[in-house]
PDB file of C-alpha atoms in Angstrom:
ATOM      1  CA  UNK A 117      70.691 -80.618 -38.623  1.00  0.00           C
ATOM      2  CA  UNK A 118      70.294 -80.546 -35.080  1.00  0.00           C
ATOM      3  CA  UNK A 119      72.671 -78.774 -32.515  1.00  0.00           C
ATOM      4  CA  UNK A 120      72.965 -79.196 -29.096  1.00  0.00           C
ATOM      5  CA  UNK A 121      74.842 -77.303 -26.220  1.00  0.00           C
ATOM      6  CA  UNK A 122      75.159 -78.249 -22.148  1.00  0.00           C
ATOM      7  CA  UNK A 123      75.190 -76.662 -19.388  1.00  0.00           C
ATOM      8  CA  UNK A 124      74.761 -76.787 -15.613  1.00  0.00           C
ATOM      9  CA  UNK A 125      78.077 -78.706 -14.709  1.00  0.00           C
ATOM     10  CA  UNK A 126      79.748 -78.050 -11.711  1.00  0.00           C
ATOM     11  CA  UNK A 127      81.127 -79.109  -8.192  1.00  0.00           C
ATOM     12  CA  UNK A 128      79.025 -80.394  -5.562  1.00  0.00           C
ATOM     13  CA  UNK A 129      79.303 -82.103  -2.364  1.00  0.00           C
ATOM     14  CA  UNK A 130      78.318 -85.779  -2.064  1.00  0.00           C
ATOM     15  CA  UNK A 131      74.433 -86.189  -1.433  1.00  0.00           C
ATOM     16  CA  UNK A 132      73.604 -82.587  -3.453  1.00  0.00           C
ATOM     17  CA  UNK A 133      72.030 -82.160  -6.565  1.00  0.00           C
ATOM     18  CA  UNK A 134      72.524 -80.669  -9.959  1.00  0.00           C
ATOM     19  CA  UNK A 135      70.205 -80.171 -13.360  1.00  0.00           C
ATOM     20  CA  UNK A 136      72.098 -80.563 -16.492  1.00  0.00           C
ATOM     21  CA  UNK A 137      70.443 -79.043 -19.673  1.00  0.00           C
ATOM     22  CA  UNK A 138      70.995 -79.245 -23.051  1.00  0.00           C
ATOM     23  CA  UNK A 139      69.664 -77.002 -25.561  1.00  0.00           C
ATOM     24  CA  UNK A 140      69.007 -77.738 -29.107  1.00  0.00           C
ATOM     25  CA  UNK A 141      68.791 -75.609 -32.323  1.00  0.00           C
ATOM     26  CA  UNK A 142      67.004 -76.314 -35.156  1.00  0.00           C
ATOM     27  CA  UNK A 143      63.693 -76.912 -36.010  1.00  0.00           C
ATOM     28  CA  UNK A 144      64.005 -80.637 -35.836  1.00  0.00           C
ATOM     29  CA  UNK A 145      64.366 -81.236 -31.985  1.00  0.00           C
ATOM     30  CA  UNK A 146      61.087 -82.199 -31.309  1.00  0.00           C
ATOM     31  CA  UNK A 147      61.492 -85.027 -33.928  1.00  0.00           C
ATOM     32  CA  UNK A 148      65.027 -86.662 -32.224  1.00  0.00           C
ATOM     33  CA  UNK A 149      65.410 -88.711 -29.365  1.00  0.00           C
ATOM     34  CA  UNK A 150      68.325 -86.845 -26.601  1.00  0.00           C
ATOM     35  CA  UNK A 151      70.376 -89.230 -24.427  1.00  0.00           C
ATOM     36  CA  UNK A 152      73.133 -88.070 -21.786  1.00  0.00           C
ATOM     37  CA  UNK A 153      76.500 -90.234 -21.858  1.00  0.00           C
ATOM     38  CA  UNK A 154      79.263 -89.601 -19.269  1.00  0.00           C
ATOM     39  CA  UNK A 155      82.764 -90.217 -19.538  1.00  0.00           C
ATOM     40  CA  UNK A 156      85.339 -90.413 -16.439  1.00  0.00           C
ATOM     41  CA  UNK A 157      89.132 -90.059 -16.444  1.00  0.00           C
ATOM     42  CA  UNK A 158      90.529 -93.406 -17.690  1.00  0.00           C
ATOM     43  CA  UNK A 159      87.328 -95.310 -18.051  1.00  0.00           C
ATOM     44  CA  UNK A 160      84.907 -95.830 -21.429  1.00  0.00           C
ATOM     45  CA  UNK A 161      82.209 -93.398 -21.989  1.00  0.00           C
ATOM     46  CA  UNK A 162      78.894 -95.175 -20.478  1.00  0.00           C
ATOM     47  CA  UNK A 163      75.656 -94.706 -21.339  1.00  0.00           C
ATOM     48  CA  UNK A 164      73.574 -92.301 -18.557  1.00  0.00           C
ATOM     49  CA  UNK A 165      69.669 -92.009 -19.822  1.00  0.00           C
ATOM     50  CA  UNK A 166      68.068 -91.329 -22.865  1.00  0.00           C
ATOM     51  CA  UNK A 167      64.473 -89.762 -23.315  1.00  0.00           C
ATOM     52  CA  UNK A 168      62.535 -90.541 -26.665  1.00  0.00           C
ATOM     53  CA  UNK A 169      61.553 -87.228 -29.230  1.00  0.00           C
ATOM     54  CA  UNK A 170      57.620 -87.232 -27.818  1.00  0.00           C
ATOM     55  CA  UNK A 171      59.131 -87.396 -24.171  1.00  0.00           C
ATOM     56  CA  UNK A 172      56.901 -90.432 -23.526  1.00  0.00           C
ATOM     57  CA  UNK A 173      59.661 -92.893 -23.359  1.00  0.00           C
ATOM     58  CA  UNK A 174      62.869 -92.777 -21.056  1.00  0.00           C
ATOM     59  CA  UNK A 175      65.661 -94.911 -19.861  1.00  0.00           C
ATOM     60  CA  UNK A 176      68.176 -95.181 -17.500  1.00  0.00           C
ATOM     61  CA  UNK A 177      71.583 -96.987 -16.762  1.00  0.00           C
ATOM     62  CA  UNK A 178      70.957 -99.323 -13.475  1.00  0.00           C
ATOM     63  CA  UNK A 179      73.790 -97.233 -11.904  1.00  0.00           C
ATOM     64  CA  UNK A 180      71.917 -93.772 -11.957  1.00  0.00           C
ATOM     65  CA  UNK A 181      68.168 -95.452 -11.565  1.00  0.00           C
ATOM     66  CA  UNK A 182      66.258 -93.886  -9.110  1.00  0.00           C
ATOM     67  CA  UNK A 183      68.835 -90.478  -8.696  1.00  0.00           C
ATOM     68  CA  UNK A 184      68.216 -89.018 -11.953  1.00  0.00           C
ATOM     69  CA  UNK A 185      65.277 -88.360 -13.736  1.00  0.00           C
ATOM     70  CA  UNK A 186      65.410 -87.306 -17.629  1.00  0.00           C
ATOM     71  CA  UNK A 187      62.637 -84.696 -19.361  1.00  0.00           C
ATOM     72  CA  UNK A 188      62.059 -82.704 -22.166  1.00  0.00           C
ATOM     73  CA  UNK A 189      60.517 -79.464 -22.988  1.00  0.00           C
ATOM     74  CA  UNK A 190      59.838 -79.741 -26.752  1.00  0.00           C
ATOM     75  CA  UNK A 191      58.963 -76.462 -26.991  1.00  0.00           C
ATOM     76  CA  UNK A 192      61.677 -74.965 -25.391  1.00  0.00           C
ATOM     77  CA  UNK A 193      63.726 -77.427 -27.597  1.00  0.00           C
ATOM     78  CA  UNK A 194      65.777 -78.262 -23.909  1.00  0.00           C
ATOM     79  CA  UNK A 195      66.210 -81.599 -22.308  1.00  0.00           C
ATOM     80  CA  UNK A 196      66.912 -81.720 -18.794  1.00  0.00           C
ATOM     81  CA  UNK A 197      68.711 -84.177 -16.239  1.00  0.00           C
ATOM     82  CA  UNK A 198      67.778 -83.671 -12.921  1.00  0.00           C
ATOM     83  CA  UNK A 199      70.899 -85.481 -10.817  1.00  0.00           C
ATOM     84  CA  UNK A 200      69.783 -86.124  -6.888  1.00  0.00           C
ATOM     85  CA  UNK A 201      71.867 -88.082  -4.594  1.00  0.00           C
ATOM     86  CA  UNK A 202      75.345 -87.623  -5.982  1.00  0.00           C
ATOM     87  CA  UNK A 203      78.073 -89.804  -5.442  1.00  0.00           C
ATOM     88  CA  UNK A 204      81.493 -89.205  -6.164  1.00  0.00           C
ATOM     89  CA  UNK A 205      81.189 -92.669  -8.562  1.00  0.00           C
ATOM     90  CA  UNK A 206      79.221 -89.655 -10.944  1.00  0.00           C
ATOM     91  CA  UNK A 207      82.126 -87.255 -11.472  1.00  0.00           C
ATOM     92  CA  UNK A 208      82.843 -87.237 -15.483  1.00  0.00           C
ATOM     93  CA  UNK A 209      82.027 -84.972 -18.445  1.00  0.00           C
ATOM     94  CA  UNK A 210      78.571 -85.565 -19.520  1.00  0.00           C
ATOM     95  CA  UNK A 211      77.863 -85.454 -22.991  1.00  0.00           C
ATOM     96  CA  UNK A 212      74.436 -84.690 -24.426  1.00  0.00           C
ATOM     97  CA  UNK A 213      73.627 -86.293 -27.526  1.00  0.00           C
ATOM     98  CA  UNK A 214      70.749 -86.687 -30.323  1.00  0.00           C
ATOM     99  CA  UNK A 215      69.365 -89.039 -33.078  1.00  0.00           C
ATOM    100  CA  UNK A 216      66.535 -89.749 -35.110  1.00  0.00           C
ATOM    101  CA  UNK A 217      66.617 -93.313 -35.493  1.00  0.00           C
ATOM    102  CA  UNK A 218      66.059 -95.067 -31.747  1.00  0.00           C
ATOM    103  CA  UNK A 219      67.043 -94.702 -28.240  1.00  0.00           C
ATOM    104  CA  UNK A 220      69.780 -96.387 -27.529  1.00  0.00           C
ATOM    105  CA  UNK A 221      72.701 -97.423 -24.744  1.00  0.00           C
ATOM    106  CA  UNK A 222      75.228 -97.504 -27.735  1.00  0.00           C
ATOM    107  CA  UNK A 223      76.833 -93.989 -28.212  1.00  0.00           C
ATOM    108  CA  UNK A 224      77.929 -94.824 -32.193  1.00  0.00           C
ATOM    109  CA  UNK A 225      73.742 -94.843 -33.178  1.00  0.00           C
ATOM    110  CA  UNK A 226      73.641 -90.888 -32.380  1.00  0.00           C
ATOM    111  CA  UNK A 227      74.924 -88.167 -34.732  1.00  0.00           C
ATOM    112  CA  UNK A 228      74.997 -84.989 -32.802  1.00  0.00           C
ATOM    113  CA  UNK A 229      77.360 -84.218 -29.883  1.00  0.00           C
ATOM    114  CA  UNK A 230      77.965 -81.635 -27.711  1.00  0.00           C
ATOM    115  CA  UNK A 231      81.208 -80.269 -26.005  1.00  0.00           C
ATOM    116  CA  UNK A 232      80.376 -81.710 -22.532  1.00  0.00           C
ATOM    117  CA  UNK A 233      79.955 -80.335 -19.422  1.00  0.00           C
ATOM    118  CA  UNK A 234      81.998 -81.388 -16.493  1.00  0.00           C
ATOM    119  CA  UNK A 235      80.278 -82.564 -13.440  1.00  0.00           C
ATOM    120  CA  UNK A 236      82.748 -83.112 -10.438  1.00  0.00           C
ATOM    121  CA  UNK A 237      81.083 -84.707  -6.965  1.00  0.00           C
ATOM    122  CA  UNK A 238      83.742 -84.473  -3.815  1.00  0.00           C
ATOM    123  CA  UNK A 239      83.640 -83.424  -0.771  1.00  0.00           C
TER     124      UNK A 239
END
């Protein structure tokens, strides 16, 4: 079982930066692959970036490539996403989530959700 908590929402100005985290529990979190979905007001969640459970694979949605960058600290069991360049296109609750099976751009093929943290960008 494998729980995991976000943090590091807030407001920020067009252009600025924030680090989301996500913290795990359990002893399994070096074992699961972490993604971060987003989901706006009105629109479909939407896969963000997803980093694989040895941290030597990541991937990103072509709309946040080359802005955020997606790492791991397996033995702090926390996965980070560094978001540079904000736009106000990026405002939405952004959901970390977990599996053990694959990475994936498909939010049904991972098991373990968090609450979300809300990341507003306006100026």
């Amino acid at each position: 079982q494998v729980q995991v908590v976000e943090s590091g929402g807030g407001w920020v100005q067009p252009g600025g930066s924030l680090r989301l985290s996500c913290a795990a529990s359990g002893r399994a979190f070096s074992s699961v692959n972490i993604a971060w979905f987003r989901q706006a007001p009105g629109k479909e969640r939407e896969f963000v970036s997803a980093i694989s459970w040895s941290g030597g694979r990541t991937d990103y949605a072509d709309s946040v490539k080359g802005r955020f960058t997606i790492s791991r600290d397996n033995a702090g069991n926390t996965v980070y996403l560094q978001m540079n360049s904000l736009k106000p296109d990026d405002t939405a609750v952004y959901y970390c989530v977990a599996n053990r099976l694959h990475m994936s751009h498909y939010s049904g093929m991972y098991d373990y959700w968090g609450q979300g943290t809300q990341v507003t960008v306006s100026s």
